[in-house]
XYZ file of C-alpha atoms in Angstrom:
351
model
C 74.401 131.356 218.694
C 71.028 132.681 217.664
C 68.185 130.067 218.062
C 67.189 130.374 214.494
C 70.765 129.824 213.239
C 71.055 126.756 215.485
C 67.814 125.394 214.064
C 68.983 126.013 210.485
C 72.178 124.196 211.180
C 70.361 121.237 212.815
C 67.994 121.050 209.858
C 70.915 121.142 207.440
C 72.562 118.212 209.223
C 69.244 116.272 209.174
C 68.876 117.104 205.462
C 72.467 115.767 204.796
C 71.870 112.644 206.880
C 68.621 111.613 205.174
C 70.062 112.394 201.684
C 73.004 110.103 202.393
C 70.602 107.509 203.713
C 68.439 107.827 200.644
C 71.470 107.519 198.317
C 72.525 104.465 200.291
C 69.155 102.817 199.592
C 69.267 103.676 195.863
C 72.972 102.635 195.510
C 72.068 98.976 194.515
C 70.046 100.341 191.523
C 72.364 103.273 190.774
C 72.895 102.022 187.176
C 69.182 101.749 186.638
C 68.409 105.157 187.936
C 71.300 106.715 185.928
C 70.185 105.149 182.743
C 66.539 106.041 183.381
C 67.648 109.684 183.716
C 69.877 109.442 180.670
C 67.175 107.968 178.485
C 64.630 110.433 179.810
C 66.949 113.300 178.724
C 67.410 111.790 175.316
C 63.769 110.926 174.608
C 62.385 114.097 176.225
C 62.122 116.068 172.892
C 60.139 113.083 171.465
C 57.832 113.089 174.368
C 57.267 116.921 174.055
C 56.412 116.363 170.431
C 53.894 113.706 171.248
C 52.470 115.712 174.086
C 51.751 118.584 171.639
C 49.505 116.189 169.723
C 48.072 114.587 172.895
C 47.881 117.661 175.120
C 45.521 115.921 177.782
C 47.241 112.500 177.668
C 50.537 112.714 179.483
C 50.349 109.000 180.458
C 49.638 107.944 176.780
C 52.504 110.272 175.506
C 54.938 108.883 178.054
C 53.826 105.241 177.313
C 54.263 105.733 173.494
C 57.723 107.218 174.038
C 58.671 104.306 176.248
C 57.490 101.744 173.587
C 59.433 103.594 170.899
C 62.571 103.561 173.158
C 62.108 99.759 173.545
C 61.579 99.214 169.831
C 64.285 101.562 168.693
C 67.038 101.000 171.173
C 66.611 98.050 173.431
C 65.035 95.435 170.986
C 67.878 95.799 168.373
C 70.383 95.320 171.237
C 68.638 92.090 172.323
C 68.748 90.765 168.786
C 72.369 91.582 168.324
C 73.071 90.009 171.795
C 71.253 86.825 170.632
C 73.368 86.612 167.497
C 76.579 87.054 169.630
C 75.536 84.306 172.002
C 74.896 81.961 169.003
C 78.326 82.844 167.466
C 80.043 82.341 170.815
C 78.575 78.919 171.204
C 79.581 78.018 167.705
C 83.196 79.242 168.224
C 83.222 77.323 171.676
C 82.124 74.216 169.874
C 84.788 74.484 167.268
C 87.411 75.020 169.941
C 86.237 71.890 171.895
C 86.136 69.716 168.742
C 89.660 70.909 167.805
C 88.667 72.679 164.579
C 89.809 75.915 166.046
C 93.282 75.560 167.547
C 94.700 78.870 168.851
C 97.948 77.088 169.784
C 98.591 76.351 166.161
C 97.748 80.039 165.204
C 100.161 81.319 167.731
C 102.857 78.930 166.513
C 102.351 80.151 162.877
C 102.820 83.599 164.059
C 105.820 82.673 166.167
C 107.485 81.042 163.166
C 107.213 84.337 161.212
C 108.497 86.538 164.014
C 112.183 87.834 164.321
C 114.538 85.906 166.440
C 114.647 88.315 169.360
C 110.959 88.143 169.833
C 111.016 84.301 169.715
C 113.738 84.452 172.379
C 111.498 86.500 174.680
C 108.652 84.090 174.118
C 110.939 81.124 175.032
C 111.771 82.872 178.353
C 108.073 83.035 179.267
C 107.406 79.350 178.065
C 105.547 80.253 174.807
C 107.880 79.170 172.113
C 106.014 76.070 170.792
C 102.424 75.137 170.006
C 102.389 72.494 172.658
C 103.329 74.996 175.358
C 100.768 77.495 174.029
C 98.078 74.906 173.925
C 99.166 73.802 177.415
C 98.719 77.461 178.685
C 95.391 77.818 176.971
C 94.024 74.551 178.345
C 95.196 75.506 181.826
C 93.421 78.870 181.478
C 90.294 77.113 180.126
C 90.259 74.703 183.074
C 90.562 77.462 185.658
C 87.917 79.443 183.821
C 85.578 76.395 183.851
C 86.186 75.913 187.626
C 85.492 79.629 188.189
C 82.260 79.483 186.195
C 81.030 76.375 188.020
C 81.898 77.827 191.417
C 80.092 81.135 190.517
C 76.992 79.543 189.061
C 74.816 80.595 191.810
C 76.216 84.108 191.687
C 75.719 84.289 187.880
C 72.088 83.452 188.368
C 71.734 86.034 191.033
C 73.358 88.619 188.762
C 70.953 87.670 186.052
C 68.013 88.096 188.304
C 69.470 91.310 189.492
C 69.808 92.599 185.903
C 66.156 91.705 185.128
C 65.084 93.566 188.240
C 67.191 96.601 187.512
C 65.904 96.631 183.975
C 62.318 96.696 185.262
C 63.188 99.489 187.686
C 64.852 101.480 184.814
C 61.758 101.238 182.520
C 59.375 102.109 185.465
C 61.485 105.088 186.374
C 61.744 106.089 182.718
C 57.997 106.281 182.352
C 57.656 108.622 185.304
C 60.645 110.716 184.480
C 59.238 111.332 181.075
C 55.860 112.281 182.404
C 56.902 114.221 185.474
C 60.521 115.089 184.579
C 59.747 118.835 184.012
C 58.161 119.376 187.501
C 60.976 117.231 189.193
C 63.557 119.324 187.365
C 61.970 122.488 188.599
C 61.898 121.240 192.195
C 65.616 120.431 192.068
C 66.329 123.855 190.408
C 64.479 125.645 193.208
C 66.415 123.715 195.904
C 69.849 124.582 194.609
C 71.170 127.667 196.446
C 72.695 129.372 193.441
C 71.881 132.322 191.169
C 69.379 131.561 188.453
C 72.004 132.028 185.660
C 74.476 129.560 187.376
C 71.692 126.973 187.986
C 70.717 127.234 184.246
C 74.333 126.779 183.214
C 74.781 123.643 185.359
C 71.421 122.269 184.017
C 72.390 122.894 180.451
C 75.789 121.550 180.949
C 74.490 118.205 182.528
C 71.853 117.660 179.792
C 74.252 118.531 176.987
C 76.975 116.173 178.341
C 74.435 113.262 178.668
C 73.128 113.822 175.151
C 76.599 114.225 173.572
C 78.242 111.245 175.328
C 75.390 108.770 174.983
C 74.517 109.680 171.372
C 78.095 110.487 170.230
C 79.735 107.345 171.762
C 76.965 105.039 170.751
C 76.905 106.446 167.207
C 80.782 105.910 167.009
C 80.458 102.320 168.555
C 77.835 101.372 166.215
C 79.545 102.757 163.245
C 82.916 101.091 164.119
C 81.224 97.837 165.032
C 79.213 97.625 161.904
C 82.202 98.540 159.627
C 84.438 95.976 161.467
C 81.767 93.267 161.164
C 81.334 93.881 157.435
C 85.056 93.550 156.671
C 85.325 90.427 158.731
C 82.422 88.984 156.815
C 83.926 90.028 153.448
C 87.223 88.305 154.513
C 85.291 85.171 155.671
C 86.496 85.480 159.380
C 84.405 83.181 161.670
C 82.154 85.067 163.997
C 81.898 88.321 162.171
C 79.000 89.523 164.354
C 80.703 88.609 167.570
C 83.972 90.512 166.578
C 81.807 93.420 165.345
C 80.158 93.699 168.804
C 83.470 93.389 170.568
C 84.862 96.220 168.378
C 81.822 98.292 169.156
C 82.345 97.873 172.961
C 86.105 98.556 172.698
C 85.490 101.654 170.566
C 84.208 103.191 173.738
C 87.770 103.561 174.624
C 89.156 106.543 172.640
C 92.405 106.302 170.618
C 92.833 102.520 170.738
C 89.407 100.776 170.752
C 88.549 98.620 167.773
C 92.192 98.276 166.771
C 92.542 95.706 169.637
C 90.560 93.361 167.541
C 91.352 93.993 163.866
C 95.102 94.711 164.606
C 96.034 91.157 165.838
C 93.936 89.621 163.132
C 95.780 91.529 160.373
C 99.067 90.643 161.924
C 98.022 86.942 161.871
C 97.069 87.112 158.251
C 100.432 88.624 157.251
C 102.436 86.181 159.528
C 100.748 83.196 157.984
C 101.169 84.201 154.346
C 97.765 85.836 153.725
C 99.483 89.028 153.020
C 96.780 90.500 150.814
C 94.051 89.845 153.373
C 96.222 91.311 156.167
C 97.064 94.411 154.260
C 93.480 94.945 153.298
C 92.409 94.571 156.859
C 95.025 96.852 158.177
C 94.469 99.500 155.614
C 90.709 99.310 156.143
C 91.118 99.447 159.981
C 93.384 102.599 159.799
C 91.620 104.452 156.945
C 87.963 103.427 157.559
C 87.400 102.256 161.063
C 89.994 104.575 162.566
C 88.672 107.562 160.509
C 85.244 107.102 162.028
C 86.732 107.491 165.610
C 89.026 110.422 164.553
C 86.392 112.210 162.635
C 83.071 111.572 164.430
C 84.039 111.414 168.139
C 85.401 114.983 168.416
C 82.258 116.338 166.470
C 79.700 114.452 168.379
C 81.310 114.278 171.906
C 84.047 116.872 172.201
C 82.388 119.583 170.308
C 78.991 119.549 172.196
C 80.488 119.151 175.663
C 83.258 121.728 174.944
C 85.702 119.371 176.777
C 89.263 118.951 175.629
C 90.010 115.563 173.981
C 92.422 114.590 176.892
C 89.683 115.345 179.363
C 87.245 113.220 177.459
C 89.890 110.348 177.260
C 90.861 110.449 180.924
C 87.308 110.850 182.257
C 86.052 108.065 179.991
C 88.745 105.621 181.191
C 88.403 106.542 184.740
C 84.659 106.381 184.679
C 84.725 102.909 183.140
C 87.268 101.700 185.621
C 84.950 102.655 188.485
C 81.423 102.312 187.129
C 81.951 99.703 184.432
C 80.319 100.195 181.118
C 78.080 103.009 182.434
C 81.210 104.981 183.177
C 81.590 106.056 179.592
C 78.765 108.507 180.323
C 79.178 109.075 184.054
C 82.950 109.954 183.671
C 82.696 112.858 181.205
C 79.577 114.029 182.934
C 81.268 114.369 186.275
C 84.291 115.953 184.498
C 82.022 118.583 182.782
C 80.124 119.415 186.040
C 83.547 119.690 187.839
C 84.799 122.216 185.328
C 81.433 124.050 185.323
C 81.358 124.327 189.217
C 84.890 125.642 189.271
C 84.045 128.219 186.526
C 81.077 129.355 188.789
C 83.259 129.470 191.755
C 85.923 131.538 189.989
C 83.367 133.993 188.688
C 81.785 134.449 192.259
C 85.232 134.866 193.799
C 86.252 137.498 191.217
C 83.004 139.375 191.674
C 83.475 139.423 195.469
C 86.985 140.952 195.270
């Protein structure tokens, strides 16, 4: 082997080794790093506009962009989270005092069900309010033991979240300020033709923007619409249920119906047919229409991914990476398809 080739291979192995090591070091903060990159991509146009007005103040432009990101995105989420915590505590207190009895609710639904369904519930020991209440009490007791046993771990996770949040903001500032230079260095290091590198870069940025903006817009719309109808129907914890519908709406196809569907069934089963039908019709025609209309426009259209790829990659990403996976999954899927397109083009060209 030629000495130069041997040196190149040795350096390549060293490069791979140190890259894996660096990734290993970053892995505990992978979520913070990813969201810093995603937010930097989303808010980069705003940073550029500010930089045109402050051409010699890159630090100030990046700082203003960071503050606007905090005020426009993060602060509203904190306020909504505070409302959710308050409503959760209120519901928990009502359950503890007996004002909210899920066993009775299940029994009312059970009484309105056909005989074959009641027979199935009897086989799994859920045929009476006492049995249901016993099951719920057992689950609550186990949950209490789990929470008590994991108190220290919960505290550590809270501390870890605060640290990761600080790391994300710190990285976001520098990615806004130095993102163009960093992108250029990465672009120069990729051993592909210029057109292919531009294609991959464009695909990555487009998917990030489309999935974050698209999914968040759909989630916010469905959560807000769901919370409004719950408040109109005087359902306890409208903000809490609205937030849950927003989170579940990240799952294409089913999403928010996992919340409003059972509630509408309960209304119908307990004799509140008008409320149940109103909620069901509103869920299908209004909340469901938002998902069916907006998601393909905001997500599928920009990413140019088929709906089934968006669905599978979103579910797979969330099962592996948690909530962040609703962005990571489609991004990996889009880059996978883009890389194979480049490979096919290069293979066809060499034949």
